[in-house]
Amino acid sequence: MTGPAVVQAVEVTAEHAAGGGRARTLFAPAAGGLQLGRRIVDVPAGAYLDGAGAPGGELWFVVSGAGRLESSGHLGLPVGPDRAVMIPPGTRYRLHAAGPDLHLDAVALPAAAPPGGPGAAGTSAGTDAGTSPDAGTSPDADAGAGADPAGPPVAADLADCAAETTGDRTFRVLFGPARGCAAATQFLGEIPPGRAPSHSHPYDEVVLVLAGSGVLHLGDDGAAGHQLIPGSCVHLPPGQPHCLENTGTSTMRVLGVFHPADSPAAKIAATQDP
């Protein structure tokens, strides 16, 4: 994938996995293009989903529901709305839904480049249907399994993240270089009704619309437009001129993840105000 793209989560076929959970792939890493992978994960109340962190780790955000995340050698971590979780590379886990149904966003990060060679694009190792290395088992079921060398999953609550402003828009960084993640930045942004000038960023970014409706304008003149609704997912490659317009009457809520890590307010060259 080498250019901007928009997909609607409701249009993607669900991939069912052992335990009753399911994952819907919105974007997958592609050579020469997007380095991030994005899935929407749904776990019905009383069900679970087994998996393992991508080669570069994963950044999750719980949209709705509640449950518990168990990982190898670590105590269960409660998960609920507006809680973000960073999954270390390769960490095996089991995600339980306590009810109501658990609904979350999961972004796979690219693996770090090994010395003298390029990095492998991040892929989800454990939430593709039928491919979990421990499907149907507990993360600690294997004899001798201990704590993952990379450490346990780490949580961040939106309410604990400081609000920052750029123009008339507000964002909160959940994970980033100053918040425990050197490889990528995860943030939640709030866009009031209206349209900002076109701008571009120096990083590769995926954006998920959580609430509200609007239009994604592409190009320096913003002539190309794509309708956005809750569940819309956007890929913006580095340098792509764009702006998000909130065409509704309430605040639009968006979840963004970009790589390499930077500030959500970072722009290329002398573009307009955000």
C-alpha positions as a Markdown table, in Angstrom:
| # | Residue | x | y | z |
|---|---|---|---|---|
| 1 | Met | 0.0 | 0.0 | 0.0 |
| 2 | Thr | 1.8 | 3.2 | -1.1 |
| 3 | Gly | -1.0 | 5.8 | -1.1 |
| 4 | Pro | -3.8 | 7.0 | 1.2 |
| 5 | Ala | -6.6 | 4.6 | 1.7 |
| 6 | Val | -9.9 | 4.5 | 3.6 |
| 7 | Val | -11.8 | 1.4 | 4.7 |
| 8 | Gln | -15.0 | 0.9 | 6.8 |
| 9 | Ala | -14.6 | -1.6 | 9.6 |
| 10 | Val | -18.1 | -2.9 | 9.0 |
| 11 | Glu | -17.1 | -4.0 | 5.5 |
| 12 | Val | -14.3 | -6.3 | 6.6 |
| 13 | Thr | -15.0 | -10.0 | 7.1 |
| 14 | Ala | -14.4 | -11.2 | 10.6 |
| 15 | Glu | -11.8 | -13.9 | 11.3 |
| 16 | His | -13.1 | -16.2 | 14.1 |
| 17 | Ala | -10.6 | -17.7 | 16.5 |
| 18 | Ala | -10.7 | -20.4 | 19.2 |
| 19 | Gly | -12.4 | -19.2 | 22.4 |
| 20 | Gly | -15.1 | -17.3 | 20.6 |
| 21 | Gly | -13.2 | -14.1 | 19.9 |
| 22 | Arg | -12.7 | -12.6 | 16.5 |
| 23 | Ala | -10.5 | -10.1 | 14.7 |
| 24 | Arg | -11.1 | -8.0 | 11.6 |
| 25 | Thr | -8.1 | -6.9 | 9.7 |
| 26 | Leu | -8.5 | -3.3 | 8.4 |
| 27 | Phe | -4.9 | -2.7 | 7.2 |
| 28 | Ala | -2.0 | -5.1 | 6.9 |
| 29 | Pro | 1.6 | -4.1 | 6.5 |
| 30 | Ala | 2.8 | -4.0 | 2.8 |
| 31 | Ala | 6.3 | -3.9 | 1.4 |
| 32 | Gly | 7.2 | -0.3 | 0.4 |
| 33 | Gly | 4.1 | 1.2 | 2.0 |
| 34 | Leu | 2.3 | 0.9 | 5.3 |
| 35 | Gln | 4.4 | -0.5 | 8.1 |
| 36 | Leu | 1.6 | -0.7 | 10.6 |
| 37 | Gly | -1.1 | -3.3 | 10.8 |
| 38 | Arg | -4.6 | -2.5 | 12.3 |
| 39 | Arg | -7.3 | -4.9 | 13.5 |
| 40 | Ile | -10.6 | -4.5 | 15.3 |
| 41 | Val | -11.0 | -7.2 | 18.0 |
| 42 | Asp | -14.3 | -8.3 | 19.4 |
| 43 | Val | -14.7 | -10.8 | 22.3 |
| 44 | Pro | -18.3 | -11.7 | 23.4 |
| 45 | Ala | -19.0 | -11.8 | 27.1 |
| 46 | Gly | -17.8 | -15.0 | 28.6 |
| 47 | Ala | -15.5 | -15.7 | 25.6 |
| 48 | Tyr | -11.7 | -15.3 | 25.2 |
| 49 | Leu | -9.1 | -14.7 | 22.5 |
| 50 | Asp | -5.6 | -16.1 | 22.6 |
| 51 | Gly | -2.7 | -14.5 | 20.8 |
| 52 | Ala | 0.9 | -13.2 | 20.8 |
| 53 | Gly | 2.3 | -9.7 | 20.3 |
| 54 | Ala | 3.5 | -8.7 | 16.9 |
| 55 | Pro | 7.3 | -8.7 | 16.2 |
| 56 | Gly | 7.4 | -5.0 | 17.1 |
| 57 | Gly | 4.8 | -5.1 | 19.8 |
| 58 | Glu | 1.2 | -3.9 | 19.7 |
| 59 | Leu | -0.8 | -0.8 | 20.9 |
| 60 | Trp | -4.4 | -1.5 | 21.9 |
| 61 | Phe | -7.2 | 0.8 | 22.9 |
| 62 | Val | -10.4 | -0.5 | 24.5 |
| 63 | Val | -13.5 | 1.1 | 22.9 |
| 64 | Ser | -16.1 | -0.6 | 24.9 |
| 65 | Gly | -16.7 | -3.5 | 27.2 |
| 66 | Ala | -14.6 | -4.9 | 30.1 |
| 67 | Gly | -12.4 | -7.9 | 30.8 |
| 68 | Arg | -9.0 | -9.2 | 31.8 |
| 69 | Leu | -5.7 | -9.6 | 30.0 |
| 70 | Glu | -3.6 | -12.5 | 31.1 |
| 71 | Ser | 0.0 | -13.0 | 29.8 |
| 72 | Ser | 2.8 | -15.5 | 30.4 |
| 73 | Gly | 4.0 | -15.3 | 34.0 |
| 74 | His | 2.1 | -12.2 | 34.8 |
| 75 | Leu | -1.0 | -11.4 | 36.8 |
| 76 | Gly | -4.2 | -10.5 | 35.0 |
| 77 | Leu | -4.6 | -6.8 | 33.9 |
| 78 | Pro | -8.1 | -5.3 | 34.0 |
| 79 | Val | -9.2 | -3.7 | 30.7 |
| 80 | Gly | -12.1 | -1.4 | 30.1 |
| 81 | Pro | -13.2 | 1.7 | 28.1 |
| 82 | Asp | -10.6 | 4.3 | 27.3 |
| 83 | Arg | -7.7 | 2.1 | 28.6 |
| 84 | Ala | -4.8 | 1.6 | 26.3 |
| 85 | Val | -2.4 | -1.4 | 26.5 |
| 86 | Met | 1.1 | -1.9 | 25.1 |
| 87 | Ile | 1.8 | -5.5 | 24.3 |
| 88 | Pro | 5.6 | -6.3 | 24.1 |
| 89 | Pro | 6.9 | -8.2 | 21.1 |
| 90 | Gly | 6.0 | -11.9 | 21.2 |
| 91 | Thr | 4.2 | -11.7 | 24.5 |
| 92 | Arg | 1.6 | -14.5 | 24.7 |
| 93 | Tyr | -1.7 | -13.6 | 26.1 |
| 94 | Arg | -5.3 | -14.5 | 26.7 |
| 95 | Leu | -8.0 | -11.8 | 26.6 |
| 96 | His | -11.1 | -12.5 | 28.5 |
| 97 | Ala | -14.4 | -10.6 | 28.1 |
| 98 | Ala | -16.3 | -10.2 | 31.4 |
| 99 | Gly | -19.3 | -8.4 | 29.8 |
| 100 | Pro | -20.6 | -6.6 | 28.1 |
| 101 | Asp | -18.8 | -7.6 | 24.9 |
| 102 | Leu | -15.3 | -6.4 | 24.6 |
| 103 | His | -14.4 | -4.2 | 21.6 |
| 104 | Leu | -10.9 | -2.9 | 21.0 |
| 105 | Asp | -8.5 | -1.5 | 18.4 |
| 106 | Ala | -5.2 | -3.3 | 18.0 |
| 107 | Val | -2.3 | -1.8 | 16.0 |
| 108 | Ala | 0.8 | -4.0 | 15.2 |
| 109 | Leu | 4.1 | -2.2 | 15.1 |
| 110 | Pro | 7.0 | -3.0 | 12.8 |
| 111 | Ala | 9.9 | -4.9 | 14.2 |
| 112 | Ala | 13.1 | -3.0 | 14.8 |
| 113 | Ala | 15.7 | -3.3 | 12.1 |
| 114 | Pro | 18.4 | -5.9 | 12.9 |
| 115 | Pro | 22.0 | -4.8 | 12.7 |
| 116 | Gly | 23.0 | -4.6 | 9.0 |
| 117 | Gly | 19.5 | -5.4 | 7.7 |
| 118 | Pro | 16.0 | -4.0 | 7.2 |
| 119 | Gly | 13.3 | -4.6 | 9.8 |
| 120 | Ala | 10.4 | -6.9 | 9.1 |
| 121 | Ala | 7.0 | -5.4 | 8.9 |
| 122 | Gly | 4.9 | -6.1 | 12.0 |
| 123 | Thr | 2.2 | -8.7 | 11.7 |
| 124 | Ser | -0.2 | -10.1 | 14.2 |
| 125 | Ala | 1.0 | -13.4 | 15.4 |
| 126 | Gly | -1.8 | -14.6 | 17.5 |
| 127 | Thr | -5.2 | -13.1 | 16.6 |
| 128 | Asp | -5.6 | -14.4 | 13.0 |
| 129 | Ala | -8.3 | -17.2 | 13.0 |
| 130 | Gly | -6.7 | -20.6 | 13.5 |
| 131 | Thr | -3.1 | -19.3 | 13.7 |
| 132 | Ser | -2.7 | -18.6 | 17.4 |
| 133 | Pro | 0.4 | -20.6 | 18.7 |
| 134 | Asp | -1.5 | -21.3 | 21.8 |
| 135 | Ala | -5.1 | -21.5 | 20.6 |
| 136 | Gly | -7.4 | -23.1 | 23.1 |
| 137 | Thr | -4.7 | -23.1 | 25.9 |
| 138 | Ser | -3.8 | -20.7 | 28.7 |
| 139 | Pro | -0.7 | -18.5 | 28.1 |
| 140 | Asp | 1.0 | -20.5 | 30.9 |
| 141 | Ala | -0.1 | -23.9 | 29.7 |
| 142 | Asp | 3.2 | -25.0 | 28.2 |
| 143 | Ala | 5.5 | -26.7 | 30.7 |
| 144 | Gly | 8.2 | -24.4 | 31.9 |
| 145 | Ala | 6.6 | -21.3 | 30.5 |
| 146 | Gly | 7.7 | -18.2 | 32.5 |
| 147 | Ala | 7.6 | -14.4 | 32.2 |
| 148 | Asp | 8.3 | -13.0 | 28.8 |
| 149 | Pro | 11.7 | -11.5 | 28.5 |
| 150 | Ala | 10.2 | -8.3 | 27.1 |
| 151 | Gly | 8.1 | -7.8 | 30.2 |
| 152 | Pro | 4.4 | -7.6 | 30.9 |
| 153 | Pro | 1.8 | -5.6 | 29.1 |
| 154 | Val | 1.5 | -2.0 | 30.3 |
| 155 | Ala | -1.7 | 0.0 | 30.6 |
| 156 | Ala | -2.4 | 3.7 | 30.2 |
| 157 | Asp | -5.7 | 5.3 | 31.0 |
| 158 | Leu | -7.0 | 8.2 | 28.9 |
| 159 | Ala | -8.1 | 10.2 | 32.0 |
| 160 | Asp | -4.5 | 10.2 | 33.3 |
| 161 | Cys | -3.0 | 11.6 | 30.0 |
| 162 | Ala | -2.6 | 15.4 | 29.8 |
| 163 | Ala | -4.7 | 17.3 | 27.2 |
| 164 | Glu | -2.7 | 19.2 | 24.6 |
| 165 | Thr | -4.0 | 21.6 | 22.0 |
| 166 | Thr | -3.1 | 22.4 | 18.4 |
| 167 | Gly | -5.3 | 25.0 | 16.9 |
| 168 | Asp | -8.9 | 24.3 | 18.0 |
| 169 | Arg | -8.2 | 20.6 | 18.4 |
| 170 | Thr | -7.3 | 18.6 | 21.5 |
| 171 | Phe | -5.3 | 15.4 | 21.8 |
| 172 | Arg | -4.0 | 13.1 | 24.5 |
| 173 | Val | -0.9 | 10.9 | 24.0 |
| 174 | Leu | -1.4 | 7.5 | 25.5 |
| 175 | Phe | 1.9 | 6.0 | 24.4 |
| 176 | Gly | 4.9 | 7.6 | 22.9 |
| 177 | Pro | 8.6 | 8.3 | 23.5 |
| 178 | Ala | 7.8 | 10.2 | 26.8 |
| 179 | Arg | 5.2 | 7.6 | 27.8 |
| 180 | Gly | 7.0 | 4.2 | 27.5 |
| 181 | Cys | 7.0 | 3.6 | 23.7 |
| 182 | Ala | 10.0 | 4.7 | 21.7 |
| 183 | Ala | 8.8 | 3.1 | 18.4 |
| 184 | Ala | 5.4 | 4.7 | 17.8 |
| 185 | Thr | 2.9 | 7.2 | 19.2 |
| 186 | Gln | -0.7 | 6.4 | 20.1 |
| 187 | Phe | -3.1 | 9.3 | 20.7 |
| 188 | Leu | -6.8 | 10.2 | 21.0 |
| 189 | Gly | -7.9 | 13.4 | 19.3 |
| 190 | Glu | -11.0 | 15.5 | 19.5 |
| 191 | Ile | -12.1 | 17.5 | 16.5 |
| 192 | Pro | -14.8 | 20.2 | 16.9 |
| 193 | Pro | -17.3 | 20.9 | 14.1 |
| 194 | Gly | -15.5 | 22.6 | 11.2 |
| 195 | Arg | -12.5 | 22.1 | 8.9 |
| 196 | Ala | -8.8 | 22.9 | 9.4 |
| 197 | Pro | -6.4 | 23.9 | 6.6 |
| 198 | Ser | -4.6 | 21.1 | 4.7 |
| 199 | His | -1.3 | 19.8 | 6.2 |
| 200 | Ser | 0.9 | 16.8 | 6.2 |
| 201 | His | 3.0 | 14.8 | 8.7 |
| 202 | Pro | 6.5 | 13.2 | 8.5 |
| 203 | Tyr | 5.3 | 9.8 | 9.7 |
| 204 | Asp | 3.2 | 6.9 | 8.5 |
| 205 | Glu | -0.2 | 7.0 | 10.3 |
| 206 | Val | -3.4 | 5.1 | 10.7 |
| 207 | Val | -6.5 | 6.8 | 12.1 |
| 208 | Leu | -9.7 | 5.2 | 13.4 |
| 209 | Val | -12.9 | 7.2 | 13.8 |
| 210 | Leu | -14.4 | 6.3 | 17.1 |
| 211 | Ala | -17.3 | 8.8 | 17.2 |
| 212 | Gly | -18.8 | 11.5 | 15.0 |
| 213 | Ser | -18.9 | 11.9 | 11.2 |
| 214 | Gly | -17.0 | 13.9 | 8.7 |
| 215 | Val | -14.9 | 14.1 | 5.5 |
| 216 | Leu | -11.3 | 13.3 | 4.9 |
| 217 | His | -9.9 | 15.8 | 2.4 |
| 218 | Leu | -6.8 | 14.8 | 0.4 |
| 219 | Gly | -4.4 | 16.8 | -1.7 |
| 220 | Asp | -3.2 | 20.4 | -1.3 |
| 221 | Asp | -6.5 | 21.7 | -2.4 |
| 222 | Gly | -8.5 | 19.2 | -0.4 |
| 223 | Ala | -10.7 | 18.5 | -3.5 |
| 224 | Ala | -10.7 | 14.7 | -3.0 |
| 225 | Gly | -13.1 | 13.8 | -0.2 |
| 226 | His | -14.0 | 10.5 | 1.6 |
| 227 | Gln | -16.9 | 10.2 | 3.9 |
| 228 | Leu | -16.0 | 9.2 | 7.5 |
| 229 | Ile | -18.3 | 7.4 | 10.0 |
| 230 | Pro | -17.6 | 5.6 | 13.2 |
| 231 | Gly | -15.4 | 2.6 | 12.2 |
| 232 | Ser | -13.8 | 4.3 | 9.3 |
| 233 | Cys | -10.0 | 3.6 | 9.2 |
| 234 | Val | -7.6 | 5.8 | 7.3 |
| 235 | His | -4.0 | 5.3 | 6.2 |
| 236 | Leu | -2.0 | 8.4 | 5.6 |
| 237 | Pro | 1.5 | 7.9 | 4.3 |
| 238 | Pro | 4.3 | 10.4 | 5.1 |
| 239 | Gly | 3.9 | 13.7 | 3.3 |
| 240 | Gln | 0.3 | 13.2 | 2.3 |
| 241 | Pro | -1.6 | 16.5 | 2.4 |
| 242 | His | -4.9 | 16.1 | 4.2 |
| 243 | Cys | -7.3 | 17.4 | 6.7 |
| 244 | Leu | -10.2 | 15.9 | 8.7 |
| 245 | Glu | -13.4 | 17.9 | 8.6 |
| 246 | Asn | -16.1 | 17.4 | 11.2 |
| 247 | Thr | -19.3 | 17.9 | 9.4 |
| 248 | Gly | -21.5 | 17.0 | 12.4 |
| 249 | Thr | -22.7 | 19.0 | 15.3 |
| 250 | Ser | -20.8 | 17.1 | 18.0 |
| 251 | Thr | -17.1 | 16.4 | 18.7 |
| 252 | Met | -15.5 | 13.9 | 16.4 |
| 253 | Arg | -13.3 | 11.4 | 18.3 |
| 254 | Val | -10.4 | 9.8 | 16.5 |
| 255 | Leu | -7.7 | 7.3 | 17.5 |
| 256 | Gly | -4.3 | 7.6 | 15.8 |
| 257 | Val | -1.1 | 5.6 | 15.8 |
| 258 | Phe | 1.9 | 6.6 | 13.8 |
| 259 | His | 5.4 | 5.4 | 13.2 |
| 260 | Pro | 8.1 | 6.5 | 13.8 |
| 261 | Ala | 7.2 | 8.2 | 17.0 |
| 262 | Asp | 6.7 | 11.9 | 17.0 |
| 263 | Ser | 4.2 | 14.5 | 18.2 |
| 264 | Pro | 0.6 | 14.5 | 16.7 |
| 265 | Ala | 1.2 | 18.2 | 16.0 |
| 266 | Ala | 4.4 | 17.6 | 13.9 |
| 267 | Lys | 4.1 | 18.9 | 10.3 |
| 268 | Ile | 6.2 | 18.9 | 7.2 |
| 269 | Ala | 7.7 | 22.2 | 6.1 |
| 270 | Ala | 5.8 | 25.5 | 6.5 |
| 271 | Thr | 2.2 | 24.2 | 6.2 |
| 272 | Gln | -0.7 | 26.1 | 7.7 |
| 273 | Asp | -1.8 | 26.1 | 11.3 |
| 274 | Pro | -3.3 | 22.8 | 12.5 |
